[in-house]
Amino acid sequence: MNGDESVKVVPVRHVGQWFGMALLALFLAMLIHTFWSKIPTGARTCHLVNGRYRCHANMKWRFGWNLVFHYFTNDQVLKGLVVTLELTVYAMIIGVILGVIVAIMRRSQNRLLSAAAWSYTWLFRGTPVYVQLLIWGNIAYLYPKIAIGIPFTHIYLLHFGANSVFTSFNAAVIALGLNEGAYFSEIVRSGLIAVDEGQTEAAISLGMSRGQTLRSIVLPQAMRVIIPPTGNEVISMLKTTSLVVALSVLDLLGAIQDIIGQNYQPMPMFILASMWYLIISTVLSIGQFYLERYFARGALRTPPLTPTQRLRRDLRGIASKYKTRRGVQVGTAP
Amino acid sequence: MTVPMVEARGLHKSYGGVEVLKGVNLTVSRGEVTCLIGPSGSGKSTLLRCINHLEKHDAGELRVDGELVGYEARGGKLYELNDRQICHERSQIGMVFQRFNLFQNLNVLENLTVGPTKVKDLSEEQANKRARELLVRVGLEGKEKNYPTQLSGGQQQRVAIARALAMEPKLMLFDEPTSALDPELVGEVLDVMKDLARSGMTMVVVTHEMNFAREVANTVYFLDQGVIEESGDPKSILTSPSSPRLQSFLSKVL
């Protein structure tokens, strides 16, 4: 065979894959059918036609789409959504700050600091977040008054009632934030461990202090490892906030339950809530992609493509394939 | 007589019961190039790392530019220096590593400016200006915006040398600077180092490049099992070694 002859390559046919795809498509079609089908309400409507009653069953959307969209931008729902977002943001801020501090404490050469950090993680990771929420919500039973003063004396600098500070919203933020901090510290720690020891040595050889090294060199590189699980944590937190219903905080789910109490239509309302949670988590995933791309700079020779860049590349690929088929361009093996 | 740049007397260092340095004496004069050679595990790198206090020595006396490393002598006692003082000592000593250790999250220019701006409080413009001059000196102008991973090993090591020089050190330490390089890239790094030696920089180089030692070094120290077996000017010790250990070492590496 000489070099200028182009050889036709016959790819392997994957019969099993085609069969599987057909089966999956069938199931999807069935599922979509149930989405768009109507079911009888149980009531019947009868009309007098030519002296005789003609009756037919009343029908309604199985998923109650009319109700879903009617309540989708309902004031109560939107207010609940704002509360959910606030809880997520505040709890994550507390969690991230605590997590970073605890992770650094954990690596400290000071035994007391690292033991304190370990105990914190042990306690808050070892008990269910739901129980922690209930404890913080009822903290006034343990500490009806909160005072700052000198221990074992009655000298107080500051004191106030627990219920004024630990409103159910504040208790929820504290509980979620403290719980998150325990998990987040482990994420930060794994990121710090992942950075090559040589980076620290090079930095301190320049005369940089431990703090400067951590801030300018180690943490920015640890971010690359920290970001993906952080995205996970934010999305997880968004959903975990729904537990605050236990403290009667009117978050998205709380608002939904209120509405169910009025219209007795649970399923459409639950679907509505799921749709909102899905929308927010989708937006968060997109944000995560761009954040990862930003922190990958320097670590990868070529950063990952954005979806629009990928689309453009795919279109170019299809165009060149089309040209090859028409014999305009002889393709080379990939 | 001027104070030598580095002076070690009876330096000891152990890692968990294993004695790596067993009483090392070393003198490095100003403006001279000193090469440390020896088999792996002989303590060359440890000795180098003690000089800028990356490792704490256990016993003996170590002075850089007349000052004790890591301690301060007051009233017949040795006081351990605090972190800030140690940082200050280190900032005057440049270090080049075997595996370059360029900051992966910073581009070439930032690698050169992060030290001067954070440690010496130089302004951004001053630091950038110096960094650009140094990049020209190591033959890497135009690479300012590249990230370390986009450079070849030889280029990375030249950036690492420039990064150390950006701190205007009085002493440069090289820890096997060409050992992680492809053979064809070794030359470009050695050329930069030779140029640096000619400019009068005091250098301590741990190396396996015997030709470099022969050509550039003023003094060569041969370490074996934590002690200095032989030292002297490169011509005599590399061509007619007296100790049998150095003879057998040289027969393997040359």
Coordinates of C-alpha atoms in Angstrom, one line a residue:
Chain A
M1 CA 0.0 0.0 0.0
N2 CA 1.5 3.4 -0.9
G3 CA 1.0 6.6 1.1
D4 CA -1.3 8.6 -1.0
E5 CA -4.1 6.0 -1.1
S6 CA -6.8 6.8 1.4
V7 CA -8.2 3.7 3.1
K8 CA -11.9 3.4 4.0
V9 CA -12.3 2.6 7.7
V10 CA -15.5 0.7 8.7
P11 CA -16.3 1.5 12.4
V12 CA -17.5 -1.3 14.7
R13 CA -21.3 -1.4 14.8
H14 CA -22.7 -1.4 18.4
V15 CA -26.0 -3.3 17.9
G16 CA -26.6 -3.6 21.7
Q17 CA -26.3 0.1 22.2
W18 CA -28.9 0.8 19.5
F19 CA -31.3 -1.7 21.1
G20 CA -30.8 -0.1 24.6
M21 CA -31.4 3.3 23.2
A22 CA -34.7 2.2 21.6
L23 CA -35.8 0.7 24.9
L24 CA -34.9 3.8 26.8
A25 CA -36.7 6.0 24.3
L26 CA -39.8 3.8 24.8
F27 CA -39.7 4.3 28.6
L28 CA -39.1 8.0 28.2
A29 CA -42.1 8.3 25.9
M30 CA -44.3 6.5 28.5
L31 CA -43.1 8.8 31.2
I32 CA -43.7 11.9 29.2
H33 CA -47.2 10.6 28.3
T34 CA -48.0 10.4 32.1
F35 CA -46.8 14.0 32.4
W36 CA -49.2 15.2 29.8
S37 CA -52.2 12.9 30.6
K38 CA -55.4 13.7 32.4
I39 CA -57.2 11.6 35.0
P40 CA -60.8 11.6 36.2
T41 CA -61.5 13.7 39.2
G42 CA -64.1 11.3 40.5
A43 CA -67.0 13.8 39.8
R44 CA -69.2 13.7 36.7
T45 CA -70.9 16.4 34.7
C46 CA -74.3 15.8 33.1
H47 CA -76.1 17.9 30.5
L48 CA -79.7 17.6 29.3
V49 CA -79.4 16.9 25.6
N50 CA -82.7 16.3 23.6
G51 CA -84.6 15.3 26.8
R52 CA -81.9 12.9 28.0
Y53 CA -79.0 13.3 30.4
R54 CA -75.6 12.8 28.9
C55 CA -72.9 12.4 31.5
H56 CA -69.1 12.4 31.3
A57 CA -66.4 12.1 33.9
N58 CA -64.6 15.4 34.9
M59 CA -60.9 15.3 34.0
K60 CA -57.9 17.0 35.4
W61 CA -54.2 17.1 34.7
R62 CA -52.5 14.2 36.5
F63 CA -49.7 16.5 37.6
G64 CA -52.0 19.5 38.3
W65 CA -50.1 21.7 35.9
N66 CA -52.7 24.4 36.0
L67 CA -52.2 24.7 39.8
V68 CA -48.4 24.4 39.5
F69 CA -48.3 27.4 37.1
H70 CA -50.9 29.3 39.0
Y71 CA -48.9 29.2 42.2
F72 CA -45.4 29.4 40.5
T73 CA -44.9 33.1 41.1
N74 CA -47.3 33.3 44.0
D75 CA -46.2 36.0 46.6
Q76 CA -46.0 33.4 49.4
V77 CA -43.9 31.1 47.3
L78 CA -41.5 33.8 46.2
K79 CA -41.1 35.0 49.8
G80 CA -40.4 31.5 50.9
L81 CA -37.9 31.2 48.0
V82 CA -36.1 34.3 49.2
V83 CA -35.9 32.8 52.7
T84 CA -34.5 29.6 51.3
L85 CA -31.8 31.5 49.4
E86 CA -31.0 33.7 52.4
L87 CA -30.6 30.6 54.6
T88 CA -28.4 28.9 52.0
V89 CA -26.1 32.0 51.5
Y90 CA -25.8 32.8 55.3
A91 CA -25.2 29.2 56.3
M92 CA -22.6 28.7 53.6
I93 CA -20.8 31.9 54.5
I94 CA -20.6 30.7 58.1
G95 CA -19.6 27.2 56.9
V96 CA -16.9 28.4 54.6
I97 CA -15.3 30.7 57.1
L98 CA -15.5 28.2 59.9
G99 CA -14.3 25.4 57.6
V100 CA -11.2 27.3 56.5
I101 CA -10.3 28.3 60.1
V102 CA -10.8 24.8 61.4
A103 CA -8.8 23.2 58.5
I104 CA -5.9 25.5 59.2
M105 CA -6.2 24.9 63.0
R106 CA -6.2 21.1 62.2
R107 CA -2.8 21.5 60.5
S108 CA -1.4 23.6 63.3
Q109 CA 1.6 22.3 65.3
N110 CA -0.1 23.5 68.4
R111 CA -1.7 20.4 69.9
L112 CA -4.6 22.3 71.6
L113 CA -5.6 24.0 68.4
S114 CA -5.6 20.8 66.3
A115 CA -7.4 18.9 69.1
A116 CA -10.1 21.6 69.3
A117 CA -10.5 21.5 65.5
W118 CA -10.7 17.7 65.5
S119 CA -13.3 17.7 68.3
Y120 CA -15.5 20.3 66.5
T121 CA -15.5 18.2 63.3
W122 CA -16.2 15.0 65.4
L123 CA -19.2 16.6 67.2
F124 CA -20.9 18.3 64.3
R125 CA -20.3 15.6 61.7
G126 CA -21.3 12.9 64.1
T127 CA -24.8 14.1 64.9
P128 CA -27.7 14.5 62.4
V129 CA -28.2 18.0 61.1
Y130 CA -31.9 17.6 61.8
V131 CA -31.2 17.0 65.5
Q132 CA -28.8 19.9 65.6
L133 CA -31.5 22.2 64.1
L134 CA -33.9 21.1 66.8
I135 CA -31.3 21.7 69.5
W136 CA -30.5 25.3 68.3
G137 CA -34.1 26.0 67.9
N138 CA -34.8 25.1 71.5
I139 CA -31.5 26.4 73.0
A140 CA -33.5 28.7 75.3
Y141 CA -34.4 25.6 77.4
L142 CA -30.6 25.2 78.1
Y143 CA -29.6 28.9 78.2
P144 CA -32.6 31.1 78.9
K145 CA -30.3 34.0 79.4
I146 CA -27.0 34.6 77.6
A147 CA -24.4 36.6 79.4
I148 CA -20.8 37.4 78.8
G149 CA -18.9 37.9 82.0
I150 CA -16.3 36.4 84.4
P151 CA -16.8 32.7 85.0
F152 CA -17.9 31.6 88.5
T153 CA -18.8 35.1 89.5
H154 CA -21.9 37.2 89.0
I155 CA -20.1 39.9 87.1
Y156 CA -21.6 40.4 83.6
L157 CA -20.5 42.7 80.9
L158 CA -23.5 41.9 78.6
H159 CA -26.6 39.8 78.9
F160 CA -29.8 39.2 77.0
G161 CA -32.6 36.7 76.6
A162 CA -31.9 33.8 74.4
N163 CA -35.1 34.0 72.5
S164 CA -34.3 37.5 71.3
V165 CA -31.1 36.3 69.6
F166 CA -32.1 32.8 68.7
T167 CA -35.2 33.6 66.6
S168 CA -36.1 30.5 64.6
F169 CA -34.4 32.0 61.5
N170 CA -31.2 32.8 63.3
A171 CA -31.2 29.4 65.0
A172 CA -31.6 27.7 61.6
V173 CA -28.7 29.7 60.2
I174 CA -26.4 28.9 63.1
A175 CA -27.3 25.2 63.1
L176 CA -26.8 24.8 59.3
G177 CA -23.7 27.0 59.3
L178 CA -22.0 25.0 62.2
N179 CA -22.9 21.7 60.6
E180 CA -21.5 22.9 57.2
G181 CA -18.3 24.1 58.8
A182 CA -17.5 20.6 60.0
Y183 CA -17.9 19.2 56.5
F184 CA -16.2 22.1 54.8
S185 CA -13.1 21.9 57.0
E186 CA -12.5 18.4 55.6
I187 CA -12.9 19.7 52.0
V188 CA -10.4 22.6 52.7
R189 CA -8.0 20.2 54.4
S190 CA -8.0 17.9 51.4
G191 CA -7.3 20.9 49.2
L192 CA -4.4 22.0 51.4
I193 CA -2.9 18.5 51.4
A194 CA -3.2 18.3 47.6
V195 CA -0.8 21.3 47.1
D196 CA 2.8 20.1 46.7
E197 CA 5.0 20.7 49.7
G198 CA 7.6 22.3 47.4
Q199 CA 5.3 25.3 46.8
T200 CA 5.4 26.1 50.5
E201 CA 9.2 25.5 50.7
A202 CA 9.8 27.9 47.7
A203 CA 7.6 30.5 49.3
I204 CA 9.2 30.5 52.7
S205 CA 12.6 30.4 51.0
L206 CA 11.7 33.8 49.6
G207 CA 11.2 35.0 53.2
M208 CA 7.4 34.8 53.1
S209 CA 5.7 34.2 56.4
R210 CA 3.4 31.2 57.0
G211 CA 0.3 33.4 56.6
Q212 CA 1.5 35.0 53.4
T213 CA 2.4 31.6 52.0
L214 CA -1.0 30.3 52.8
R215 CA -2.9 33.3 51.4
S216 CA -0.8 33.9 48.2
I217 CA 0.4 30.5 47.2
V218 CA -1.2 27.5 48.9
L219 CA -4.9 28.5 49.2
P220 CA -5.3 29.7 45.6
Q221 CA -3.9 26.3 44.5
A222 CA -6.0 24.4 46.9
M223 CA -9.1 26.2 45.5
R224 CA -8.8 24.0 42.4
V225 CA -9.4 20.9 44.5
I226 CA -11.9 22.7 46.8
I227 CA -14.3 24.2 44.2
P228 CA -16.0 21.0 42.9
P229 CA -17.0 19.6 46.3
T230 CA -18.0 23.2 47.3
G231 CA -20.5 23.3 44.5
N232 CA -21.8 20.0 45.8
E233 CA -22.1 21.5 49.3
V234 CA -23.9 24.6 48.1
I235 CA -26.5 22.6 46.2
S236 CA -26.8 20.2 49.1
M237 CA -27.3 23.1 51.5
L238 CA -30.0 24.6 49.2
K239 CA -32.0 21.4 49.7
T240 CA -31.1 20.8 53.4
T241 CA -32.5 24.2 54.3
S242 CA -36.0 22.6 53.7
L243 CA -35.5 20.9 57.1
V244 CA -36.0 24.3 58.8
V245 CA -39.7 23.7 58.5
A246 CA -39.2 21.9 61.8
L247 CA -38.5 25.3 63.4
S248 CA -41.5 26.7 61.6
V249 CA -39.4 29.0 59.4
L250 CA -41.3 29.9 56.3
D251 CA -38.8 28.9 53.6
L252 CA -39.9 27.6 50.2
L253 CA -41.1 24.3 51.6
G254 CA -42.8 26.1 54.6
A255 CA -44.7 28.4 52.2
I256 CA -45.7 25.4 50.1
Q257 CA -47.0 23.6 53.1
D258 CA -49.0 26.7 54.1
I259 CA -50.6 26.8 50.7
I260 CA -51.4 23.0 50.8
G261 CA -53.2 23.8 54.1
Q262 CA -55.4 26.1 52.1
N263 CA -56.0 24.3 48.8
Y264 CA -55.6 20.6 49.8
Q265 CA -53.5 20.0 46.6
P266 CA -50.3 18.5 47.9
M267 CA -48.8 16.9 44.8
P268 CA -48.9 19.9 42.5
M269 CA -47.4 22.0 45.2
F270 CA -44.6 19.5 45.9
I271 CA -43.9 19.5 42.1
L272 CA -43.8 23.3 42.2
A273 CA -41.3 23.2 45.0
S274 CA -39.1 20.7 43.2
M275 CA -39.1 22.8 40.1
W276 CA -37.9 25.8 42.0
Y277 CA -35.2 23.8 43.8
L278 CA -34.1 22.4 40.4
I279 CA -34.0 25.9 38.8
I280 CA -31.7 27.2 41.6
S281 CA -29.4 24.2 41.6
T282 CA -29.1 24.4 37.8
V283 CA -28.0 28.1 38.0
L284 CA -25.5 27.1 40.8
S285 CA -24.0 24.3 38.6
I286 CA -23.4 26.8 35.8
G287 CA -21.7 29.2 38.2
Q288 CA -19.6 26.3 39.5
F289 CA -18.4 25.5 35.9
Y290 CA -17.1 29.0 35.4
L291 CA -15.5 29.2 38.9
E292 CA -13.6 25.9 38.2
R293 CA -12.4 27.3 34.9
Y294 CA -11.1 30.4 36.6
F295 CA -9.2 28.5 39.3
A296 CA -7.8 26.0 36.7
R297 CA -5.6 28.7 35.2
G298 CA -2.0 27.8 35.5
A299 CA -2.8 24.2 36.4
L300 CA -3.9 23.2 32.9
R301 CA -2.2 24.0 29.6
T302 CA -5.5 24.5 28.0
P303 CA -8.6 25.5 30.1
P304 CA -11.8 23.5 29.5
L305 CA -14.1 24.9 26.8
T306 CA -17.2 26.8 27.8
P307 CA -20.5 25.4 26.4
T308 CA -20.6 28.0 23.6
Q309 CA -17.0 27.3 22.7
R310 CA -17.7 23.6 22.6
L311 CA -20.8 24.1 20.4
R312 CA -18.7 26.2 18.0
R313 CA -16.1 23.4 17.9
D314 CA -18.7 20.7 17.3
L315 CA -20.2 22.7 14.5
R316 CA -16.8 23.2 12.9
G317 CA -16.3 19.4 13.2
I318 CA -19.5 18.6 11.5
A319 CA -18.8 21.1 8.7
S320 CA -15.3 19.6 8.0
K321 CA -16.8 16.1 8.1
Y322 CA -19.3 17.1 5.5
K323 CA -16.6 18.5 3.3
T324 CA -14.5 15.3 3.6
R325 CA -17.5 13.2 2.5
R326 CA -17.8 15.3 -0.6
G327 CA -14.2 14.6 -1.3
V328 CA -13.1 18.2 -1.0
Q329 CA -10.6 17.3 1.7
V330 CA -9.0 14.0 2.5
G331 CA -9.3 13.4 6.2
T332 CA -6.3 12.2 8.2
A333 CA -6.5 9.6 10.9
P334 CA -7.3 11.3 14.3
Chain B
M1 CA 40.1 39.4 57.4
T2 CA 36.5 39.5 56.1
V3 CA 33.9 37.3 57.6
P4 CA 33.1 34.3 55.3
M5 CA 29.6 34.2 53.8
V6 CA 28.8 30.8 55.2
E7 CA 30.6 29.1 58.1
A8 CA 29.6 25.8 59.6
R9 CA 31.4 24.3 62.6
G10 CA 30.6 20.7 63.7
L11 CA 27.1 20.8 62.2
H12 CA 24.8 17.9 63.2
K13 CA 21.4 16.9 62.0
S14 CA 19.3 13.8 62.6
Y15 CA 15.9 12.7 61.3
G16 CA 14.2 10.4 63.8
G17 CA 17.3 8.7 65.0
V18 CA 19.2 8.7 61.7
E19 CA 22.1 11.0 61.8
V20 CA 22.4 12.7 58.4
L21 CA 25.1 15.3 59.2
K22 CA 27.8 14.1 61.6
G23 CA 29.8 17.2 62.4
V24 CA 30.3 19.1 59.1
N25 CA 32.8 22.0 58.8
L26 CA 32.3 24.2 55.8
T27 CA 33.5 27.7 54.8
V28 CA 32.2 29.6 51.9
S29 CA 34.0 32.9 51.0
R30 CA 32.4 35.9 49.5
G31 CA 32.0 35.9 45.8
E32 CA 33.0 32.2 45.5
V33 CA 31.3 29.2 44.1
T34 CA 31.3 26.2 46.3
C35 CA 30.1 22.8 44.9
L36 CA 28.9 20.0 47.2
I37 CA 29.2 16.6 45.6
G38 CA 28.7 13.1 46.9
P39 CA 26.5 10.0 46.6
S40 CA 22.7 10.3 47.3
G41 CA 22.0 10.2 51.0
S42 CA 25.3 11.7 51.9
G43 CA 23.7 14.8 53.4
K44 CA 24.5 17.4 50.7
S45 CA 20.9 18.6 50.4
T46 CA 20.4 18.6 54.1
L47 CA 23.4 20.8 54.6
L48 CA 22.1 23.2 52.0
R49 CA 18.7 23.3 53.6
C50 CA 20.2 24.0 57.0
I51 CA 21.9 27.1 55.6
N52 CA 18.5 28.9 54.9
H53 CA 16.9 27.2 57.9
L54 CA 14.5 25.0 56.0
E55 CA 15.9 22.4 58.3
K56 CA 16.8 23.1 61.9
H57 CA 20.3 21.8 62.8
D58 CA 20.6 19.9 66.1
A59 CA 24.1 20.9 67.2
G60 CA 27.0 22.9 66.0
E61 CA 27.3 26.4 64.8
L62 CA 26.2 27.8 61.5
R63 CA 26.7 31.4 60.5
V64 CA 25.6 33.2 57.4
D65 CA 27.4 36.6 56.8
G66 CA 28.6 36.4 60.4
E67 CA 25.1 36.0 61.9
L68 CA 23.9 32.7 63.5
V69 CA 21.2 31.0 61.5
G70 CA 18.0 30.6 63.5
Y71 CA 19.5 31.8 66.8
E72 CA 20.7 34.9 68.5
A73 CA 23.5 34.8 71.0
R74 CA 22.9 37.1 74.0
G75 CA 24.7 36.9 77.3
G76 CA 26.1 33.5 76.8
K77 CA 22.8 32.0 75.8
L78 CA 21.3 31.1 72.4
Y79 CA 17.8 32.5 71.9
E80 CA 15.7 30.9 69.1
L81 CA 14.6 33.6 66.6
N82 CA 10.9 34.2 66.1
D83 CA 9.2 33.6 62.8
R84 CA 9.6 37.1 61.6
Q85 CA 13.3 37.2 62.2
I86 CA 13.8 33.8 60.5
C87 CA 11.8 35.1 57.5
H88 CA 14.1 38.1 57.3
E89 CA 17.2 35.9 57.4
R90 CA 15.7 33.7 54.6
S91 CA 14.8 36.7 52.4
Q92 CA 18.5 37.4 52.0
I93 CA 19.3 33.9 50.8
G94 CA 18.1 32.7 47.4
M95 CA 17.2 29.0 46.9
V96 CA 16.8 27.0 43.7
F97 CA 15.2 23.6 43.9
Q98 CA 15.7 20.4 42.0
R99 CA 12.0 20.4 41.0
F100 CA 11.8 24.1 40.2
N101 CA 8.8 24.7 42.6
L102 CA 7.5 27.6 40.6
F103 CA 4.2 28.9 41.9
Q104 CA 1.7 27.1 39.7
N105 CA -1.1 29.6 40.3
L106 CA 1.0 32.6 39.2
N107 CA 2.4 33.5 35.8
V108 CA 6.1 34.0 35.2
L109 CA 6.1 37.7 36.0
E110 CA 4.0 37.2 39.2
N111 CA 6.4 34.4 40.3
L112 CA 9.2 37.0 40.2
T113 CA 7.3 39.8 41.8
V114 CA 5.4 38.0 44.6
G115 CA 8.5 37.9 46.9
P116 CA 9.7 41.5 46.4
T117 CA 6.2 43.0 46.8
K118 CA 5.1 40.8 49.8
V119 CA 8.4 40.6 51.7
K120 CA 10.4 43.7 50.7
D121 CA 7.4 45.9 50.2
L122 CA 8.5 47.0 46.8
S123 CA 5.9 48.8 44.7
E124 CA 4.2 46.9 41.8
E125 CA 6.0 49.0 39.2
Q126 CA 9.5 48.6 40.8
A127 CA 9.0 44.9 41.1
N128 CA 7.7 44.5 37.5
K129 CA 10.7 46.5 36.2
R130 CA 13.2 44.4 38.1
A131 CA 11.4 41.2 37.1
R132 CA 11.6 42.2 33.4
E133 CA 15.3 42.9 33.6
L134 CA 15.9 39.5 35.3
L135 CA 13.9 37.7 32.6
V136 CA 16.1 39.3 29.9
R137 CA 19.1 38.2 31.9
V138 CA 18.0 34.6 32.0
G139 CA 16.9 34.8 28.3
L140 CA 13.2 34.5 28.9
E141 CA 11.8 37.9 27.7
G142 CA 8.4 37.6 26.3
K143 CA 7.4 34.8 28.6
E144 CA 6.0 37.1 31.3
K145 CA 2.3 36.0 30.9
N146 CA 3.0 32.3 30.6
Y147 CA 2.2 29.9 33.4
P148 CA 4.9 27.5 34.6
T149 CA 3.2 24.5 33.1
Q150 CA 3.5 26.1 29.7
L151 CA 7.3 26.2 29.9
S152 CA 10.0 23.5 29.4
G153 CA 11.9 22.3 32.4
G154 CA 15.0 24.3 31.5
Q155 CA 12.9 27.5 31.1
Q156 CA 11.2 26.8 34.4
Q157 CA 14.5 26.4 36.2
R158 CA 15.7 29.7 34.7
V159 CA 12.6 31.4 35.9
A160 CA 13.2 29.9 39.3
I161 CA 16.7 31.3 39.3
A162 CA 15.3 34.7 38.3
R163 CA 12.7 34.5 41.1
A164 CA 15.4 33.9 43.7
L165 CA 17.5 36.8 42.2
A166 CA 14.5 39.1 42.4
M167 CA 15.0 39.2 46.2
E168 CA 18.6 40.6 45.6
P169 CA 20.1 37.8 47.8
K170 CA 23.6 37.9 49.1
L171 CA 23.9 34.2 48.8
M172 CA 22.4 31.7 46.3
L173 CA 21.8 28.0 47.1
F174 CA 21.2 25.5 44.4
D175 CA 19.8 22.0 45.2
E176 CA 20.7 19.8 42.3
P177 CA 19.3 22.4 39.8
T178 CA 19.8 20.3 36.7
S179 CA 18.9 16.8 38.0
A180 CA 15.3 16.9 36.9
L181 CA 16.1 18.2 33.4
D182 CA 16.3 16.4 30.1
P183 CA 20.0 16.2 29.1
E184 CA 19.6 18.7 26.2
L185 CA 18.2 21.3 28.6
V186 CA 20.9 21.1 31.2
G187 CA 23.2 23.4 29.3
E188 CA 20.9 26.4 29.2
V189 CA 20.5 26.3 33.0
L190 CA 24.3 25.9 33.6
D191 CA 25.0 28.8 31.3
V192 CA 22.8 31.1 33.5
M193 CA 24.6 29.8 36.6
K194 CA 28.0 30.4 35.1
D195 CA 27.0 33.9 34.1
L196 CA 25.8 34.4 37.7
A197 CA 29.1 33.1 39.1
R198 CA 31.0 35.5 36.8
S199 CA 29.0 38.4 38.2
G200 CA 30.4 37.7 41.6
M201 CA 27.5 36.0 43.3
T202 CA 28.3 33.8 46.2
M203 CA 26.9 30.4 45.4
V204 CA 26.6 27.0 47.1
V205 CA 25.7 24.3 44.5
V206 CA 24.7 20.7 45.2
T207 CA 25.4 19.0 41.9
H208 CA 26.2 15.9 40.0
E209 CA 27.6 18.0 37.1
M210 CA 31.3 17.4 37.5
N211 CA 32.2 19.5 34.5
F212 CA 30.4 22.4 36.0
A213 CA 32.2 21.9 39.3
R214 CA 35.6 21.7 37.5
E215 CA 34.9 24.7 35.4
V216 CA 33.2 27.1 37.8
A217 CA 33.8 26.1 41.4
N218 CA 36.4 27.7 43.6
T219 CA 36.1 24.9 46.2
V220 CA 34.6 21.5 46.0
Y221 CA 33.4 19.6 49.0
F222 CA 32.9 15.8 48.8
L223 CA 30.4 14.5 51.4
D224 CA 29.9 10.9 52.2
Q225 CA 27.7 9.5 55.0
G226 CA 27.3 12.8 56.7
V227 CA 30.9 13.9 56.9
I228 CA 33.2 15.8 54.6
E229 CA 35.6 13.3 53.2
E230 CA 37.7 15.7 51.1
S231 CA 37.7 19.3 50.0
G232 CA 39.8 21.6 48.0
D233 CA 40.1 23.3 44.7
P234 CA 38.3 21.3 41.9
K235 CA 41.3 20.7 39.7
S236 CA 43.2 18.8 42.3
I237 CA 40.4 17.0 44.1
L238 CA 38.6 15.9 40.9
T239 CA 41.7 14.8 39.0
S240 CA 43.8 13.4 41.8
P241 CA 41.5 12.5 44.7
S242 CA 43.3 11.2 47.8
S243 CA 40.5 9.4 49.6
P244 CA 39.5 6.0 48.2
R245 CA 35.7 6.9 48.6
L246 CA 36.1 9.9 46.3
Q247 CA 38.1 7.8 43.9
S248 CA 35.4 5.2 43.7
F249 CA 32.6 7.9 43.5
L250 CA 34.4 9.7 40.7
S251 CA 35.0 6.5 38.8
K252 CA 31.2 6.0 38.7
V253 CA 30.1 9.5 37.8
L254 CA 32.7 10.6 35.3

